[in-house]
Short mmCIF file of C-alpha atoms in Angstrom, two decimals:
data_model
loop_
_atom_site.label_atom_id
_atom_site.label_comp_id
_atom_site.label_asym_id
_atom_site.label_seq_id
_atom_site.Cartn_x
_atom_site.Cartn_y
_atom_site.Cartn_z
CA MET W 1 98.57 139.58 102.89
CA LYS W 2 99.96 141.64 100.00
CA GLN W 3 103.54 140.88 101.03
CA ARG W 4 102.76 137.16 101.12
CA LEU W 5 101.20 137.31 97.65
CA MET W 6 104.31 138.94 96.20
CA LYS W 7 106.12 135.61 96.30
CA GLN W 8 103.34 133.77 94.43
CA SER W 9 102.68 133.26 90.74
CA VAL W 10 99.67 134.78 88.96
CA ALA W 11 98.12 131.33 88.57
CA ARG W 12 98.38 130.66 92.31
CA VAL W 13 96.92 134.06 93.19
CA LEU W 14 93.97 133.36 90.93
CA ARG W 15 93.35 130.11 92.83
CA ILE W 16 93.58 132.00 96.14
CA LEU W 17 91.15 134.59 94.74
CA LYS W 18 88.65 131.87 93.90
CA VAL W 19 88.82 130.38 97.39
CA ALA W 20 88.53 133.84 98.99
CA GLU W 21 85.44 134.49 96.86
CA LEU W 22 83.83 131.24 98.06
CA LEU W 23 84.61 132.13 101.69
CA GLY W 24 83.52 135.76 101.35
CA PHE W 25 86.98 136.84 102.56
CA ASN W 26 86.80 140.42 101.22
CA SER W 27 90.15 141.68 102.51
CA CYS W 28 91.89 138.76 100.80
CA ILE W 29 89.93 139.41 97.61
CA GLN W 30 91.02 143.06 97.67
CA SER W 31 94.67 142.10 98.24
CA CYS W 32 94.50 139.67 95.31
CA LEU W 33 93.03 142.39 93.09
CA GLU W 34 95.75 144.85 94.11
CA TYR W 35 98.36 142.22 93.29
CA LEU W 36 96.79 141.49 89.87
CA GLU W 37 96.61 145.21 89.09
CA ALA W 38 100.35 145.65 89.70
CA VAL W 39 101.96 142.44 88.44
CA PRO W 40 102.76 141.89 84.71
CA TRP W 41 100.61 139.27 82.97
CA VAL W 42 102.78 136.97 80.88
CA GLY W 43 101.19 135.86 77.63
CA GLU W 44 97.68 136.04 76.21
CA GLU W 45 96.55 132.86 77.95
CA GLU W 46 97.42 134.21 81.38
CA GLU W 47 95.71 137.51 80.55
CA GLU W 48 92.52 135.66 79.60
CA HIS W 49 92.56 133.77 82.91
CA VAL W 50 93.00 137.00 84.89
CA VAL W 51 90.26 138.87 83.01
CA SER W 52 87.72 136.03 83.27
CA SER W 53 88.42 135.65 87.01
CA VAL W 54 88.08 139.39 87.66
CA LEU W 55 84.93 139.79 85.55
CA ARG W 56 83.28 137.15 87.68
CA LEU W 57 83.62 139.53 90.66
CA GLN W 58 82.01 142.56 89.00
CA GLY W 59 78.70 142.12 90.79
CA GLU W 60 80.22 141.35 94.18
CA GLY W 61 80.78 144.96 95.24
CA VAL W 62 84.57 144.82 95.12
CA GLY W 63 86.81 147.21 93.19
CA VAL W 64 87.68 145.40 89.95
CA ALA W 65 87.91 148.56 87.80
CA PRO W 66 91.64 149.22 88.37
CA VAL W 67 92.50 145.75 87.07
CA LEU W 68 90.21 145.98 84.04
CA LYS W 69 91.60 149.39 83.03
CA ARG W 70 94.62 147.54 81.68
CA ILE W 71 92.49 146.08 78.88
CA SER W 72 89.83 148.77 78.38
CA SER W 73 89.61 152.54 78.45
CA ASN W 74 86.88 154.93 79.52
CA VAL W 75 88.13 157.44 76.92
CA TYR W 76 86.90 156.52 73.45
CA THR W 77 89.18 157.21 70.50
CA PRO W 78 87.96 156.19 67.03
CA PRO W 79 90.04 153.17 65.94
CA ASN W 80 90.58 154.67 62.50
CA GLU W 81 92.28 157.75 63.97
CA THR W 82 94.67 155.67 66.08
CA ILE W 83 95.57 153.34 63.22
CA SER W 84 96.07 156.30 60.90
CA HIS W 85 98.43 157.95 63.40
CA ILE W 86 100.45 154.75 63.82
CA MET W 87 100.77 154.26 60.07
CA GLU W 88 101.80 157.88 59.51
CA LEU W 89 104.55 157.51 62.11
CA VAL W 90 105.85 154.39 60.38
CA LEU W 91 105.70 155.95 56.90
CA LYS W 92 107.58 159.06 57.99
CA SER W 93 110.41 157.18 59.71
CA ASN W 94 113.87 157.32 58.11
CA GLU W 95 115.44 154.78 60.48
CA GLU W 96 115.67 151.62 58.39
CA ARG W 97 115.61 148.87 61.01
CA GLY W 98 112.86 150.32 63.21
CA ARG W 99 110.79 151.17 60.16
CA ARG W 100 111.16 147.67 58.69
CA GLU W 101 110.30 145.91 61.94
CA MET W 102 107.25 148.07 62.66
CA LYS W 103 105.94 147.58 59.12
CA PHE W 104 106.14 143.83 59.68
CA ILE W 105 104.40 144.06 63.07
CA VAL W 106 101.60 146.39 61.91
CA LEU W 107 100.97 144.24 58.83
CA LYS W 108 100.77 141.12 61.03
CA LEU W 109 98.35 142.77 63.47
CA LEU W 110 96.13 144.06 60.67
CA ARG W 111 96.00 140.53 59.28
CA GLU W 112 94.79 139.35 62.69
CA ASN W 113 92.06 142.01 62.52
CA ASN W 114 91.06 140.74 59.08
CA SER W 115 90.58 137.22 60.47
CA LEU W 116 87.93 138.42 62.95
CA PRO W 117 84.25 137.80 62.06
CA SER W 118 82.43 140.82 60.66
CA TYR W 119 80.36 141.32 63.83
CA ALA W 120 83.54 141.70 65.91
CA GLY W 121 84.35 145.10 64.44
CA PRO W 122 84.02 147.31 61.36
CA ALA W 123 85.46 145.43 58.36
CA ASP W 124 86.54 148.64 56.62
CA ILE W 125 88.34 150.00 59.68
CA CYS W 126 91.28 151.39 57.72
CA SER W 127 90.79 150.97 53.94
CA GLU W 128 89.94 154.64 53.39
CA THR W 129 92.80 155.60 55.71
CA VAL W 130 95.20 153.51 53.62
CA TYR W 131 94.02 155.10 50.37
CA THR W 132 94.49 158.57 51.83
CA LEU W 133 98.07 157.62 52.70
CA CYS W 134 98.54 156.10 49.24
CA ARG W 135 97.59 159.35 47.54
CA SER W 136 99.97 161.27 49.77
CA CYS W 137 102.85 158.88 48.97
CA LEU W 138 102.09 159.03 45.25
CA ASP W 139 102.18 162.84 45.28
CA SER W 140 105.49 162.75 47.14
CA LEU W 141 106.93 160.16 44.74
CA LEU W 142 105.94 162.20 41.70
CA SER W 143 107.52 165.30 43.22
CA LEU W 144 110.74 163.39 43.88
CA PHE W 145 110.80 162.04 40.32
CA LYS W 146 110.42 165.56 38.96
CA ARG W 147 113.26 166.75 41.15
CA ALA W 148 115.49 163.84 40.17
CA ALA W 149 114.78 164.40 36.48
CA GLU W 150 115.99 168.01 36.65
CA PRO W 151 119.45 168.70 35.19
CA GLU W 152 122.28 168.30 37.70
CA SER W 153 119.81 167.02 40.31
CA SER W 154 121.99 164.08 41.27
CA ASP W 155 123.99 166.21 43.69
CA LYS W 156 120.98 167.91 45.22
CA ALA W 157 119.37 166.89 48.47
CA THR W 158 115.84 167.09 49.81
CA ASP W 159 114.81 169.47 52.56
CA SER W 160 115.67 166.80 55.12
CA LYS W 161 119.22 166.57 53.70
CA GLU W 162 118.57 163.04 52.46
CA PRO W 163 119.51 162.19 48.87
CA VAL W 164 116.63 162.10 46.40
CA VAL W 165 117.49 158.51 45.49
CA LYS W 166 117.00 157.36 49.07
CA GLN W 167 113.74 159.28 49.38
CA ILE W 168 112.43 157.62 46.19
CA ALA W 169 113.30 154.21 47.60
CA LEU W 170 111.53 155.06 50.88
CA GLU W 171 108.33 156.22 49.16
CA ALA W 172 108.33 153.18 46.86
CA ASP W 173 108.71 150.93 49.90
CA ASN W 174 105.87 152.80 51.61
CA LEU W 175 103.57 152.23 48.64
CA SER W 176 104.53 148.55 48.47
CA TRP W 177 103.63 148.19 52.16
CA LEU W 178 100.29 149.97 51.73
CA LEU W 179 99.53 147.79 48.69
CA GLU W 180 100.24 144.69 50.79
CA ILE W 181 97.78 145.89 53.42
CA LEU W 182 95.10 146.53 50.79
CA ALA W 183 95.71 143.17 49.11
CA ASP W 184 95.24 141.40 52.46
CA ARG W 185 91.94 143.22 52.87
CA GLN W 186 90.88 142.38 49.27
CA SER W 187 90.61 146.12 48.65
CA ALA W 188 93.46 146.73 46.20
CA ASP W 189 91.47 147.15 42.96
CA GLU W 190 91.41 150.94 43.32
CA PHE W 191 95.17 150.95 43.94
CA ALA W 192 95.67 149.16 40.60
CA LEU W 193 93.73 151.93 38.86
CA MET W 194 95.64 154.67 40.72
CA TRP W 195 98.97 153.14 39.72
CA ALA W 196 97.95 152.43 36.13
CA SER W 197 96.93 156.09 35.77
CA GLN W 198 100.39 157.45 36.68
CA GLN W 199 101.40 158.27 33.10
CA GLU W 200 103.48 161.28 34.14
CA LEU W 201 105.41 159.19 36.63
CA ALA W 202 105.99 156.50 34.00
CA THR W 203 107.24 159.12 31.52
CA LEU W 204 109.69 160.51 34.07
CA HIS W 205 110.79 156.96 34.87
CA SER W 206 112.80 156.67 31.65
CA LYS W 207 114.65 159.92 32.42
CA LEU W 208 116.12 158.68 35.71
CA PRO W 209 119.13 156.40 36.18
CA VAL W 210 118.03 152.81 36.81
CA VAL W 211 119.61 152.82 40.28
CA SER W 212 117.23 155.64 41.26
CA ARG W 213 114.05 154.30 39.73
CA TYR W 214 114.05 150.49 40.02
CA PRO W 215 112.36 150.35 43.49
CA VAL W 216 109.25 151.79 41.81
CA SER W 217 109.04 148.73 39.55
CA CYS W 218 108.64 146.56 42.68
CA ILE W 219 105.15 148.07 43.01
CA THR W 220 104.30 147.12 39.43
CA ALA W 221 105.65 143.60 39.98
CA ARG W 222 103.51 143.18 43.11
CA LEU W 223 100.38 144.26 41.24
CA PHE W 224 101.02 141.72 38.48
CA VAL W 225 101.56 139.00 41.09
CA GLY W 226 98.33 140.00 42.85
CA ILE W 227 96.32 139.91 39.61
CA GLY W 228 97.90 136.60 38.65
CA LYS W 229 96.93 135.06 41.99
CA GLY W 230 93.43 136.56 41.99
CA GLU W 231 94.19 138.72 45.05
CA LEU W 232 92.80 141.72 43.18
CA LEU W 233 90.39 141.79 40.27
CA PRO W 234 90.61 145.12 38.43
CA VAL W 235 88.41 145.57 35.39
CA LYS W 236 89.74 144.92 31.87
CA ASP W 237 90.42 148.61 31.11
CA THR W 238 92.55 148.90 34.25
CA ARG W 239 94.53 145.76 33.39
CA GLN W 240 95.14 147.06 29.88
CA LEU W 241 96.23 150.46 31.17
CA LEU W 242 98.51 148.89 33.76
CA LEU W 243 100.32 146.84 31.12
CA GLN W 244 100.43 149.74 28.70
CA THR W 245 101.86 152.15 31.29
CA TRP W 246 104.18 150.01 33.39
CA LEU W 247 105.21 146.78 31.63
CA GLN W 248 108.01 148.38 29.59
CA PRO W 249 109.45 150.28 32.58
CA LEU W 250 109.42 146.97 34.48
CA ILE W 251 111.27 145.27 31.63
CA ASN W 252 113.82 148.09 31.56
CA ASP W 253 114.49 147.66 35.30
CA TYR W 254 114.37 143.85 35.34
CA ASN W 255 118.07 143.20 35.76
CA TRP W 256 118.27 145.56 38.74
CA LEU W 257 115.14 144.10 40.30
CA GLN W 258 116.72 140.64 40.33
CA HIS W 259 119.83 141.83 42.13
CA GLY W 260 118.68 144.87 44.11
CA CYS W 261 115.29 143.84 45.54
CA ARG W 262 115.48 141.30 48.37
CA SER W 263 111.84 140.24 48.13
CA PHE W 264 111.88 139.83 44.34
CA ASP W 265 110.94 136.31 43.16
CA ARG W 266 111.54 136.07 39.43
CA LYS W 267 109.37 133.00 38.77
CA VAL W 268 106.40 134.37 40.73
CA VAL W 269 106.62 137.78 39.00
CA GLU W 270 106.90 136.26 35.52
CA GLU W 271 103.92 134.00 36.19
CA GLY W 272 101.94 137.02 37.41
CA ILE W 273 102.80 139.11 34.33
CA GLY W 274 101.90 136.25 32.01
CA ARG W 275 98.59 135.54 33.70
CA THR W 276 97.69 139.23 33.65
CA ILE W 277 98.35 139.41 29.90
CA LEU W 278 96.27 136.27 29.28
CA THR W 279 93.20 137.85 30.94
CA LEU W 280 92.95 140.36 28.07
CA PRO W 281 91.22 139.91 24.71
CA LEU W 282 93.23 137.80 22.24
CA GLU W 283 94.27 140.72 20.03
CA ASP W 284 95.66 142.58 23.05
CA GLN W 285 97.55 139.46 24.13
CA GLN W 286 99.13 139.33 20.69
CA SER W 287 100.29 142.95 20.60
CA ILE W 288 101.78 142.79 24.11
CA LEU W 289 103.49 139.43 23.66
CA LEU W 290 104.97 140.35 20.27
CA ALA W 291 106.40 143.52 21.80
CA TRP W 292 107.76 141.44 24.69
CA LEU W 293 109.31 138.98 22.22
CA GLY W 294 111.36 141.78 20.65
CA SER W 295 112.72 142.75 24.08
CA PHE W 296 113.36 139.16 25.17
CA LEU W 297 115.34 138.33 22.02
CA LYS W 298 117.59 141.32 22.72
CA ALA W 299 117.95 141.16 26.50
CA GLY W 300 117.62 137.45 27.37
CA ASP W 301 117.89 136.93 31.15
CA ASN W 302 117.62 140.69 31.71
CA CYS W 303 114.00 140.51 30.51
CA PRO W 304 111.02 138.67 32.05
CA ASN W 305 110.64 135.18 30.61
CA LEU W 306 107.00 134.98 29.47
CA GLN W 307 107.34 131.80 27.42
CA ARG W 308 104.44 130.07 29.19
CA ALA W 309 102.09 132.93 28.40
CA PHE W 310 103.46 132.97 24.83
CA GLU W 311 102.66 129.24 24.46
CA VAL W 312 99.11 129.72 25.72
CA TRP W 313 98.55 132.64 23.33
CA TRP W 314 100.01 130.58 20.45
CA ARG W 315 97.65 127.68 21.10
CA ARG W 316 94.68 130.03 21.44
CA THR W 317 95.58 131.74 18.18
CA PHE W 318 96.80 128.94 15.89
CA ILE W 319 95.62 125.60 17.33
CA ARG W 320 92.34 126.17 19.10
CA PRO W 321 90.46 127.65 16.08
CA PHE W 322 91.50 124.66 13.95
CA ALA W 323 90.57 122.19 16.71
CA ASP W 324 87.19 123.89 17.20
CA ALA W 325 86.52 123.89 13.48
CA GLN W 326 87.47 120.21 13.21
CA GLY W 327 85.22 119.42 16.16
CA ASN W 328 82.31 121.23 14.51
CA VAL W 329 82.86 119.24 11.27
CA LEU W 330 82.92 115.94 13.16
CA GLN W 331 79.78 116.93 15.05
CA SER W 332 78.02 117.82 11.76
CA ASP W 333 79.03 114.48 10.16
CA SER W 334 77.80 112.60 13.21
CA SER W 335 74.45 114.39 13.12
CA ALA W 336 74.05 113.66 9.40
CA THR W 337 74.86 109.98 9.90
CA SER W 338 72.34 109.60 12.75
CA LYS W 339 69.58 111.13 10.62
CA GLN W 340 70.22 108.58 7.86
#
């Protein structure tokens, strides 16, 4: 029987299994189960058909456990530990292609987890894990910046014999990936505060050559985009601190970001920066935009173009008060006329 089944497709064996079940043909049922345990299942749809057919036999006294072991385990491992281990392996990899492809796959699979209803699993399955990894990457990045800022550090290498510049780029890419995961989970507000609080890192930023430091500004750009799109909603003090700490370093790196960062979208980033500025009190908008204006008039295309935000601030400052005052006068005149 088993040799005959070897020439059949999974779909046909499932039909044979159903007939054998109706006839009570136990030896045929067992042969079908042995076949299904050994043969690859192609695609999720086929897997669902196999599992539903086998589960139907659980109460029939036949050995379905070997087949079901492919989709379930008797040994329980906390999901958070497994995910943490996978992410650590990806973050520590120095092989560019494998690292890039696995980051894409893990991000896609985590997004699928996020789409599940809350009763299907713990919603916060890896947020704390991600923040633990974020803190580790930030510590590593700060250490690398300190090393790169030392005199004659350009010729030095890290313990792994990799140049400091490459290690900085790797850690910045790691943080960008972790931020993307948190943004998908709507849990990135704390990351914004962590990044905005990196004053020492921002101070060291100006001491490094732009080719070494510009990948770090990709993180800042992504945060501005996220705030601009409403993907994260940090409090006002965090938004102020983020702009105060990282806007100027971003402006300084802007030319390199446009040419050296594959995922950089100038229009999206500029819209995000502008919208972030416009969430602040009017006096803060003014101080930031006037400082930006000085940079833009000097650097031109090498500086973010925040003209839309500038126009909104201008109207809020110089046109809206006059329009509101005029509206109040007209309303007062109308009220006086109606009383007469």
